XYZ file of C-alpha atoms in Angstrom:
678
model
C 0.001 0.002 -0.006
C 1.437 3.419 -0.907
C 2.388 5.793 1.876
C 0.673 9.103 2.565
C 3.582 10.987 0.918
C 3.223 8.988 -2.291
C -0.493 9.705 -2.496
C -0.058 13.411 -1.812
C 2.734 14.157 -4.255
C 3.808 12.422 -7.448
C 6.621 13.699 -9.725
C 5.727 13.729 -13.440
C 8.870 14.319 -15.528
C 8.436 16.327 -18.695
C 10.082 18.810 -21.024
C 10.985 22.248 -19.765
C 8.268 24.760 -20.672
C 5.897 21.942 -21.602
C 2.431 23.160 -22.587
C 0.851 21.376 -19.668
C 2.236 23.954 -17.246
C 1.874 27.707 -17.107
C -0.735 29.919 -15.527
C -4.329 28.826 -15.276
C -6.629 29.607 -18.182
C -9.417 32.106 -17.685
C -13.063 31.087 -17.748
C -13.520 32.884 -21.148
C -10.582 30.956 -22.654
C -11.976 27.667 -21.397
C -15.395 28.527 -22.863
C -13.905 29.284 -26.281
C -11.967 26.018 -26.255
C -15.100 24.121 -25.314
C -17.018 25.765 -28.132
C -14.298 24.838 -30.624
C -14.298 21.227 -29.436
C -18.042 21.014 -29.799
C -17.995 22.528 -33.292
C -19.978 25.581 -32.156
C -17.341 28.242 -32.931
C -19.279 29.531 -35.947
C -22.423 29.950 -33.805
C -20.367 31.879 -31.270
C -19.112 34.360 -33.871
C -22.647 34.668 -35.295
C -23.877 35.544 -31.805
C -21.437 38.453 -31.521
C -18.009 36.932 -30.919
C -15.096 38.888 -32.428
C -13.907 37.458 -35.754
C -10.373 38.452 -34.791
C -10.343 35.810 -32.069
C -8.456 32.958 -33.649
C -9.828 29.399 -33.510
C -7.715 26.706 -31.961
C -5.248 24.558 -33.814
C -6.447 21.392 -35.494
C -5.809 18.392 -33.325
C -6.715 20.132 -30.043
C -9.988 18.669 -28.773
C -12.240 17.127 -31.411
C -10.923 16.584 -34.949
C -11.385 19.416 -37.438
C -14.616 19.187 -39.387
C -14.423 17.644 -42.848
C -14.097 20.252 -45.599
C -12.434 22.993 -43.504
C -8.876 21.695 -43.773
C -6.210 24.316 -44.518
C -8.521 27.347 -44.391
C -7.717 28.851 -40.996
C -4.745 31.035 -41.971
C -4.196 33.918 -44.325
C -6.489 36.599 -45.688
C -9.608 35.251 -47.331
C -9.921 32.269 -44.989
C -13.325 33.379 -43.696
C -14.700 33.579 -47.234
C -13.389 30.092 -47.998
C -14.933 28.605 -44.853
C -18.295 30.102 -45.710
C -18.260 28.756 -49.270
C -17.170 25.319 -48.173
C -20.289 25.128 -46.049
C -22.651 26.726 -48.602
C -21.046 25.114 -51.651
C -18.910 26.580 -54.408
C -20.754 28.491 -57.122
C -18.199 27.578 -59.791
C -18.982 23.901 -59.265
C -22.696 24.293 -59.885
C -24.359 23.471 -63.182
C -24.899 26.545 -65.321
C -21.954 28.543 -63.910
C -19.622 30.051 -66.474
C -16.217 28.394 -66.464
C -13.157 30.503 -65.670
C -9.571 29.216 -65.626
C -7.346 30.859 -62.997
C -3.629 30.119 -62.862
C -1.466 31.491 -60.077
C 2.092 31.664 -58.884
C 3.843 33.291 -55.966
C 7.330 34.626 -56.724
C 9.730 35.064 -53.808
C 12.028 38.114 -53.617
C 10.737 39.583 -56.884
C 13.041 42.603 -56.822
C 16.216 40.644 -56.256
C 17.324 39.500 -59.725
C 15.339 41.602 -62.186
C 12.904 38.834 -63.101
C 9.890 40.864 -62.006
C 10.906 43.693 -64.342
C 11.555 41.261 -67.191
C 8.136 39.617 -66.642
C 6.279 42.946 -66.545
C 8.057 44.125 -69.693
C 7.315 40.847 -71.410
C 3.565 40.766 -70.779
C 3.409 44.238 -72.372
C 5.167 43.047 -75.526
C 4.030 43.848 -79.041
C 1.179 41.904 -80.629
C -0.815 41.113 -77.487
C -3.488 43.834 -77.613
C -6.784 43.549 -79.471
C -5.434 45.561 -82.412
C -2.105 43.711 -82.489
C -0.170 46.523 -80.829
C 1.806 46.564 -77.601
C -0.062 45.418 -74.482
C -1.125 48.258 -72.200
C -0.595 48.103 -68.441
C -3.548 49.370 -66.392
C -4.461 49.618 -62.726
C -7.461 50.244 -60.459
C -8.046 53.779 -61.709
C -5.627 54.401 -64.562
C -5.738 52.987 -68.090
C -1.971 53.598 -68.347
C -0.232 52.406 -65.225
C 3.415 53.170 -64.474
C 5.168 49.799 -64.391
C 8.457 51.168 -63.043
C 6.699 52.878 -60.122
C 4.802 49.648 -59.408
C 8.015 47.645 -59.298
C 9.722 50.253 -57.113
C 6.896 49.997 -54.584
C 7.358 46.219 -54.455
C 11.161 46.113 -54.594
C 11.578 45.110 -50.942
C 8.510 42.847 -50.774
C 9.044 39.282 -49.654
C 6.936 37.959 -52.520
C 4.759 38.865 -55.481
C 1.551 37.236 -56.719
C 0.831 36.587 -60.389
C -2.521 35.461 -61.790
C -3.908 34.649 -65.202
C -7.696 34.925 -65.336
C -9.181 33.421 -68.487
C -12.984 33.234 -68.812
C -13.995 30.463 -71.187
C -16.503 32.825 -72.849
C -14.265 35.929 -72.758
C -14.934 36.586 -76.454
C -18.564 37.263 -75.552
C -17.754 39.709 -72.734
C -18.127 43.425 -73.326
C -15.069 44.790 -71.437
C -12.269 42.623 -70.046
C -10.678 45.606 -68.268
C -13.893 46.463 -66.374
C -14.292 42.785 -65.475
C -10.749 42.682 -64.066
C -11.313 45.810 -61.982
C -14.561 44.426 -60.587
C -12.799 41.168 -59.777
C -9.979 42.941 -57.927
C -12.460 45.087 -55.953
C -14.224 41.915 -54.853
C -10.877 40.325 -53.955
C -9.989 43.359 -51.808
C -13.305 42.958 -49.972
C -12.668 39.252 -49.369
C -9.119 39.853 -48.157
C -9.952 42.905 -46.076
C -7.208 45.102 -47.548
C -6.465 47.335 -50.502
C -4.173 45.695 -53.063
C -1.369 47.210 -55.099
C -1.907 45.652 -58.532
C -1.512 46.145 -62.289
C -2.847 44.091 -65.185
C -2.522 43.571 -68.955
C -5.150 42.095 -71.292
C -3.977 39.618 -73.954
C -5.893 38.897 -77.130
C -3.140 37.042 -79.010
C -4.548 33.568 -78.271
C -7.842 31.880 -78.991
C -9.098 32.824 -75.527
C -8.701 36.443 -74.269
C -7.302 36.633 -70.748
C -5.873 39.049 -68.196
C -2.432 38.905 -66.551
C -2.637 40.349 -63.024
C 0.412 41.140 -60.856
C -0.010 41.997 -57.144
C 2.704 43.348 -54.874
C 3.290 41.454 -51.638
C 2.216 43.990 -48.968
C -1.179 44.944 -47.602
C -2.454 48.463 -46.962
C -0.757 48.453 -43.535
C 2.681 47.707 -44.983
C 2.714 44.140 -43.660
C 3.416 41.003 -45.706
C 0.347 40.079 -47.733
C -0.526 36.497 -46.771
C -3.382 35.072 -48.839
C -5.077 31.859 -47.802
C -4.051 28.987 -50.065
C -7.616 27.826 -50.670
C -8.623 31.361 -51.632
C -5.900 31.365 -54.287
C -7.001 27.922 -55.491
C -10.782 28.348 -55.358
C -11.789 31.785 -54.060
C -10.597 33.943 -56.929
C -12.110 31.527 -59.456
C -15.343 31.672 -57.455
C -15.519 35.450 -57.702
C -14.580 35.453 -61.397
C -17.251 32.854 -62.160
C -19.871 34.942 -60.354
C -19.005 38.041 -62.392
C -18.961 36.275 -65.753
C -22.205 34.437 -65.026
C -23.799 37.723 -63.919
C -22.809 39.384 -67.216
C -23.584 36.578 -69.661
C -26.252 34.713 -67.729
C -26.151 31.049 -66.683
C -24.822 28.592 -69.226
C -27.670 26.798 -70.995
C -27.865 23.051 -71.367
C -27.401 23.470 -75.113
C -24.133 25.426 -74.602
C -22.847 22.837 -72.148
C -23.654 20.021 -74.587
C -21.926 21.818 -77.450
C -18.768 22.392 -75.408
C -18.641 18.740 -74.318
C -19.074 17.598 -77.914
C -16.111 19.751 -78.922
C -13.987 18.036 -76.250
C -14.506 14.499 -77.551
C -11.820 14.619 -80.239
C -9.308 16.923 -78.547
C -5.711 15.853 -77.896
C -5.617 17.407 -74.453
C -6.989 16.850 -70.961
C -10.691 17.708 -70.970
C -13.648 17.896 -68.626
C -14.853 14.504 -69.906
C -11.467 12.972 -69.020
C -11.821 14.353 -65.511
C -15.212 12.649 -65.201
C -13.812 9.360 -66.486
C -10.894 9.466 -64.039
C -13.324 10.029 -61.184
C -15.266 6.927 -62.268
C -12.010 4.941 -62.657
C -11.101 5.640 -59.011
C -13.826 3.183 -58.035
C -12.553 0.452 -60.385
C -13.212 -0.465 -64.052
C -15.668 1.848 -65.785
C -18.878 -0.019 -66.627
C -20.405 1.583 -69.746
C -22.868 -1.233 -70.528
C -26.426 -0.151 -71.209
C -27.857 3.324 -71.726
C -27.046 5.379 -68.628
C -28.383 8.680 -69.970
C -26.785 12.090 -69.557
C -23.298 12.283 -71.120
C -23.078 8.519 -71.588
C -22.726 8.681 -75.397
C -20.069 11.411 -75.214
C -18.082 9.397 -72.672
C -18.225 6.324 -74.914
C -16.962 8.376 -77.850
C -14.164 9.812 -75.721
C -13.158 6.356 -74.495
C -12.937 5.223 -78.118
C -10.638 8.188 -78.805
C -8.466 7.340 -75.805
C -8.332 3.694 -76.931
C -7.022 4.839 -80.308
C -4.341 6.856 -78.456
C -3.372 3.798 -76.389
C -4.643 5.324 -73.146
C -7.742 3.150 -72.597
C -8.853 -0.419 -73.216
C -11.730 -2.841 -72.593
C -11.228 -5.535 -70.012
C -14.424 -7.051 -71.408
C -17.049 -5.666 -73.774
C -18.387 -2.409 -72.269
C -16.030 -2.418 -69.263
C -13.164 0.065 -69.655
C -9.883 0.728 -67.898
C -7.662 3.808 -68.179
C -3.893 3.944 -68.338
C -2.224 5.367 -65.206
C -0.489 7.855 -67.538
C -3.715 9.175 -69.047
C -3.817 12.601 -67.393
C -0.084 13.233 -67.704
C -0.024 12.218 -71.376
C -3.048 14.324 -72.298
C -1.700 17.398 -70.515
C 1.622 17.047 -72.308
C -0.201 16.657 -75.622
C -2.187 19.805 -74.860
C 0.990 21.753 -74.178
C 2.564 20.420 -77.369
C -0.556 21.441 -79.310
C -0.301 24.981 -77.943
C 3.345 25.117 -79.031
C 2.535 23.883 -82.531
C -0.170 26.533 -82.897
C 2.291 29.213 -81.784
C 4.838 27.964 -84.326
C 2.250 27.869 -87.117
C 1.174 31.401 -86.303
C 4.758 32.696 -86.214
C 5.606 31.084 -89.567
C 2.499 32.503 -91.247
C 3.334 35.988 -89.946
C 6.710 35.624 -91.671
C 4.954 34.788 -94.931
C 6.151 31.193 -94.824
C 4.089 28.044 -95.114
C 4.475 26.048 -91.881
C 5.482 22.400 -92.209
C 4.846 20.449 -88.952
C 7.071 17.703 -90.317
C 10.046 20.093 -89.923
C 9.176 21.196 -86.382
C 11.789 20.321 -83.740
C 11.258 20.693 -79.970
C 13.899 21.354 -77.343
C 13.722 21.836 -73.568
C 16.136 23.160 -70.945
C 17.890 19.769 -70.799
C 18.769 19.873 -74.497
C 22.486 19.944 -75.225
C 22.023 21.075 -78.836
C 22.763 24.621 -80.004
C 20.127 26.095 -82.336
C 21.137 28.909 -84.693
C 18.812 30.954 -86.808
C 16.260 33.742 -87.126
C 14.271 34.510 -83.960
C 10.677 34.902 -85.188
C 8.597 34.639 -82.015
C 8.701 34.439 -78.241
C 5.935 33.572 -75.831
C 5.290 32.623 -72.216
C 6.018 28.914 -72.038
C 4.243 28.508 -68.685
C 1.904 31.528 -69.066
C 3.153 33.110 -65.848
C 6.390 34.436 -67.231
C 9.007 32.456 -65.402
C 10.186 30.703 -68.533
C 9.996 31.822 -72.159
C 9.546 29.747 -75.290
C 11.277 30.798 -78.517
C 10.450 29.965 -82.106
C 13.560 29.961 -84.329
C 13.668 29.572 -88.083
C 16.886 27.552 -88.175
C 19.737 27.665 -90.657
C 19.290 23.884 -90.956
C 15.962 24.377 -92.787
C 13.867 23.347 -89.790
C 11.706 25.323 -87.355
C 12.773 24.966 -83.736
C 10.885 25.586 -80.507
C 13.114 26.046 -77.461
C 11.576 26.289 -73.998
C 13.080 26.909 -70.577
C 14.597 30.339 -71.342
C 15.030 32.660 -68.356
C 13.467 36.077 -69.101
C 16.666 37.722 -67.868
C 18.558 35.956 -70.685
C 16.433 37.843 -73.219
C 17.440 41.321 -72.059
C 18.389 43.233 -75.209
C 17.449 40.350 -77.544
C 15.199 41.584 -80.325
C 12.691 39.497 -82.220
C 13.882 39.367 -85.840
C 17.583 39.080 -85.012
C 19.973 36.197 -85.608
C 20.570 34.224 -82.415
C 22.197 31.046 -81.124
C 20.408 29.262 -78.275
C 22.067 26.462 -76.379
C 23.786 25.491 -73.139
C 25.108 28.571 -71.414
C 28.596 29.434 -72.659
C 29.034 32.950 -73.990
C 32.338 32.188 -75.750
C 35.989 31.778 -74.881
C 36.849 32.866 -71.359
C 39.235 35.813 -70.987
C 41.586 33.429 -69.159
C 41.634 31.098 -72.199
C 42.364 33.997 -74.536
C 45.223 35.021 -72.269
C 46.611 31.466 -72.288
C 46.582 31.406 -76.103
C 48.278 34.823 -76.232
C 51.066 33.667 -73.884
C 51.506 30.349 -75.759
C 52.027 32.234 -79.033
C 52.739 30.529 -82.334
C 54.495 27.547 -80.771
C 51.515 26.628 -78.622
C 53.609 26.248 -75.449
C 52.395 28.054 -72.347
C 55.053 28.851 -69.709
C 54.029 30.099 -66.291
C 57.304 32.057 -65.814
C 56.755 33.895 -69.129
C 53.202 34.689 -68.092
C 54.382 35.983 -64.702
C 56.831 38.352 -66.349
C 54.080 39.505 -68.698
C 51.705 40.090 -65.767
C 54.284 42.049 -63.766
C 54.766 44.350 -66.751
C 51.068 45.221 -66.901
C 50.138 48.730 -65.789
C 47.342 47.244 -63.694
C 47.280 43.608 -62.616
C 43.757 42.186 -62.322
C 43.267 41.396 -58.657
C 46.466 43.244 -57.770
C 48.569 40.075 -57.325
C 50.584 38.774 -60.293
C 51.318 35.396 -58.671
C 47.631 34.754 -57.920
C 46.712 35.929 -61.412
C 49.040 33.432 -63.082
C 48.071 30.663 -60.635
C 44.420 31.014 -61.693
C 45.388 30.329 -65.312
C 47.432 27.304 -64.280
C 44.384 25.931 -62.445
C 42.346 26.399 -65.623
C 44.946 24.469 -67.636
C 44.933 21.701 -65.074
C 41.149 21.385 -65.346
C 41.398 21.186 -69.137
C 44.238 18.658 -68.883
C 41.891 16.325 -67.026
C 39.429 16.836 -69.898
C 42.096 15.828 -72.435
C 42.365 19.301 -73.997
C 45.741 20.592 -72.727
C 48.915 18.586 -71.986
C 51.386 19.273 -69.193
C 54.969 18.878 -70.416
C 56.559 19.622 -67.043
C 55.850 21.815 -64.023
C 54.804 25.254 -65.297
C 54.954 24.246 -68.977
C 51.890 23.244 -70.994
C 51.198 22.271 -74.570
C 48.176 24.180 -75.937
C 46.552 22.731 -79.117
C 45.726 24.908 -82.096
C 41.974 24.519 -81.564
C 42.276 25.204 -77.837
C 39.676 27.974 -77.727
C 37.023 25.978 -79.586
C 37.575 22.914 -77.407
C 37.545 25.009 -74.216
C 34.207 26.529 -75.203
C 32.825 23.072 -75.991
C 33.993 21.872 -72.549
C 32.243 24.777 -70.798
C 29.126 24.280 -72.898
C 28.895 20.581 -72.007
C 28.915 21.470 -68.306
C 26.394 24.307 -68.550
C 23.075 23.787 -66.777
C 21.050 26.616 -68.305
C 20.250 27.745 -71.799
C 21.744 30.994 -72.995
C 20.725 33.239 -75.862
C 23.580 34.808 -77.804
C 22.823 37.564 -80.271
C 24.781 36.852 -83.451
C 23.381 39.889 -85.269
C 20.709 42.489 -84.592
C 20.463 43.133 -88.340
C 18.379 41.205 -90.820
C 20.059 39.574 -93.827
C 19.445 42.482 -96.214
C 21.014 45.001 -93.802
C 24.030 42.739 -93.280
C 24.680 42.533 -97.014
C 25.305 46.313 -97.237
C 26.791 46.918 -93.758
C 30.349 48.271 -93.391
C 31.037 46.286 -90.218
C 31.972 42.671 -89.552
C 28.638 40.878 -89.878
C 27.405 37.389 -89.086
C 27.447 36.717 -92.859
C 31.165 37.609 -92.943
C 31.952 35.218 -90.121
C 30.212 32.465 -92.045
C 32.150 33.300 -95.211
C 35.608 33.191 -93.640
C 34.908 30.231 -91.370
C 36.846 27.120 -92.292
C 34.784 24.780 -90.148
C 31.842 22.698 -91.210
C 28.650 24.603 -91.847
C 25.199 23.708 -90.515
C 23.488 25.825 -93.177
C 21.136 23.777 -95.364
C 19.800 24.974 -98.696
C 16.200 24.969 -97.472
C 13.919 27.412 -95.692
C 15.868 30.100 -93.840
C 19.104 28.300 -94.715
C 18.365 28.955 -98.398
C 17.985 32.675 -97.620
C 21.308 32.656 -95.748
C 23.141 31.066 -98.694
C 21.708 33.662 -101.090
C 22.633 36.500 -98.699
C 26.197 35.215 -98.397
C 26.547 35.297 -102.174
C 25.358 38.905 -102.295
C 27.750 39.788 -99.451
C 30.616 38.244 -101.387
C 29.812 40.486 -104.336
C 29.830 43.494 -102.010
C 33.228 42.564 -100.598
C 34.569 42.094 -104.123
C 33.398 45.608 -105.049
C 35.164 47.095 -102.000
C 38.404 45.261 -102.624
C 38.141 43.208 -99.457
C 37.919 39.995 -101.502
C 39.128 38.832 -104.916
C 39.033 35.824 -107.207
C 41.962 33.425 -106.823
C 43.807 31.709 -109.683
C 41.539 28.683 -109.403
C 38.369 30.822 -109.393
C 37.685 30.606 -105.665
C 37.006 33.682 -103.503
C 39.879 34.840 -101.308
C 39.477 37.347 -98.488
C 41.731 40.014 -97.044
C 43.881 38.763 -94.170
C 42.246 39.758 -90.912
C 39.027 40.693 -92.731
C 36.808 40.657 -89.653
C 39.145 42.838 -87.618
C 39.505 45.253 -90.536
C 35.748 45.591 -91.020
C 35.171 46.001 -87.285
C 37.861 48.699 -87.049
C 36.376 50.619 -89.982
C 32.911 50.621 -88.456
C 34.160 51.645 -85.015
C 36.170 54.531 -86.504
C 33.163 55.764 -88.473
C 30.675 55.456 -85.616
C 33.182 56.755 -83.071
C 33.779 59.833 -85.208
C 30.062 60.516 -85.520
C 29.512 60.145 -81.772
C 32.539 62.374 -81.042
C 30.992 65.176 -83.062
C 27.638 64.754 -81.340
C 29.156 64.625 -77.823
C 31.886 67.232 -78.454
C 34.602 64.934 -77.163
C 37.262 62.650 -78.642
C 37.095 58.977 -79.516
C 39.977 56.547 -78.974
C 40.318 52.906 -80.014
C 41.470 50.854 -77.044
C 44.541 48.718 -77.732
C 45.184 45.255 -76.302
C 46.421 45.405 -72.722
C 45.164 48.942 -72.103
C 42.975 49.849 -69.163
C 39.958 52.151 -69.358
C 38.173 53.703 -66.407
C 35.090 55.831 -66.846
C 31.303 56.008 -66.762
C 29.275 53.483 -68.712
C 26.980 55.731 -70.756
C 25.025 53.492 -73.115
C 24.782 50.351 -75.206
C 25.579 50.835 -78.904
C 24.372 48.213 -81.402
C 26.453 47.959 -84.585
C 26.773 45.491 -87.447
C 29.917 44.137 -85.784
C 28.101 43.501 -82.512
C 27.037 45.312 -79.355
C 29.431 47.744 -77.708
C 29.654 49.690 -74.473
C 30.325 53.429 -74.618
C 32.596 54.247 -71.656
C 33.471 57.911 -71.165
C 35.717 59.888 -68.881
C 36.580 63.590 -68.743
C 39.015 63.410 -71.693
C 37.638 60.837 -74.112
C 35.392 57.840 -74.736
C 35.900 54.299 -76.064
C 33.688 51.690 -77.665
C 34.415 48.202 -76.311
C 32.598 44.851 -76.628
C 29.518 44.555 -74.438
C 29.088 41.780 -71.866
C 25.956 40.778 -69.939
C 27.801 41.327 -66.653
C 27.466 45.113 -67.130
C 23.785 45.064 -68.034
C 22.787 47.005 -64.916
C 25.840 49.277 -64.743
C 24.683 52.045 -67.079
C 25.382 55.383 -65.407
C 27.973 53.872 -63.054
C 31.764 54.084 -63.060
C 33.492 50.917 -64.269
C 36.938 49.867 -65.373
C 38.409 47.060 -67.420
C 41.386 45.801 -69.401
C 41.231 44.995 -73.120
C 42.490 41.454 -73.711
C 42.451 39.664 -77.045
C 39.572 41.709 -78.420
C 37.327 41.550 -75.333
C 37.064 43.487 -72.080
C 38.029 41.954 -68.760
C 35.713 44.048 -66.554
C 36.709 44.723 -62.964
C 33.495 45.013 -60.993
C 33.845 44.716 -57.250
C 33.936 41.046 -56.279
C 33.945 40.022 -59.939
C 37.107 41.913 -60.710
C 40.280 40.290 -61.763
C 40.521 36.783 -63.034
C 37.684 36.610 -65.563
C 37.394 32.835 -65.133
């Protein structure tokens, strides 16, 4: 029998600060907890309880009621709870269907993607009249996108929505609809929203792109309930469209379902069939009324596609890959339509048999005429490009970061492939030190570095050591050969093989502008054009005498005639065309001297051509696009220079920068990036 002490006091070990301890709960707190456990919390609020008093966590007391899961946090939660009890309007028969796609972007002002997205959704060809898309807001038909982005620069996140009513072509005013929708959203969320939108009419279904900054009207982080994003906004949009156009008639519903039967995409009928398949094989025997005939016709279509089969007559099973396959086919169909449209706008007859598709994992480089760009995922994170290739085929490349398209113009000549912008400055320096013999010596390089007016990084030994590490990495790849310590054999095609090595290891796709000029402008240009590089190249050519490749071959012939007229080329004894030694450098120098002279007159200053090994410090004024490429205008108090542009200085316009000219390119010294150029 236990002693009196044991019955009076018993130690119960537990964690420090365990929830079982603490001060006693008040009577009001106990009452609220009891109400929550009994499921009477809603009745309490209806009787006058404050809606700001938060309900308890799920799992405390009785289990959470079915249907209210995940709706207790974030703005809009109260609206979601009410609709889950009363039923969703957008799920009722007769409601107009609206597709809403959403995405939350974290740290939108950090890497320029928000600016690229906003600029992109305003691109040419998206308005009703085919002009540039117009940004609008709650009260203005011409919203200031830069001011909007500045207000959201420090926000933790940004919300993006695409609202696409199925019957948008019948609606009177998509802008007024969007404003009404956002007013209703503000009411549901209990805060004013900072938003802008653009209407798009360049697809078969008009839709609105809406961008919302991530703070509420009190300056706090805007936290929207997840179920409101998933269902609530679609609910409000459905209500507005149904109010304007009236409920959908049975005849309209039947017609839409009939149109879905033969589609190569995931449809509403497929969703119904998958719901039936969750309970086992689908029994279609006998006349079941309703949409029975349409489902049978759809099952026959899926059987033809290899996605359905009959276990026995009238009893059907679906492939586990049905939904995934149909969604992928739908995306592919959208891409093909975009390619067909782009080809027709170029006055060319599209040939689907010559369509080639690439994704971000593709290791192939595509070169050709950029004829179209579009949102690959409709929310602007990745861009799809349509390229009329020099190989006679039409290519679609997806997975392009919007930031990679800064300064890339539709209509230019581009190369898209694994990210590798060209030979590294370090590789150019290695080739320069190796010289004609192709032997790189670290001691020779050290003496060369010590003689420089300004050593990148300030340490000659570290500078040379970085190049030795690069050679060691390429030795392991079988590109360079170490003869002895500090001495390396560099092959004649070292630069090409080094670029190929970097390209093979790249994880993202890059877009390199080969020329901003069309073929006709390149034929008459005085600079070193993309056509010239093709003419003097001794490597194998990917140009095929078909499609755009045929146009390239004809343009090269006209360019040859132009070079012959100028004396930059001549006919050899055997009738072949021979070009001036160093033709590309000569043409580039001529164009820079001409343009530099014109700019010098306009700016009342002097122009100087920067020689190899020279350093230039000044203010980056602007980007200058020439036939020979894109150049940076860097100016100081005495003069200005035109030097090759690099993406690393994209956001440096108006700032002071410095760099060293090495082997025809600039080794920019920008804070932490200064120095080695590896």
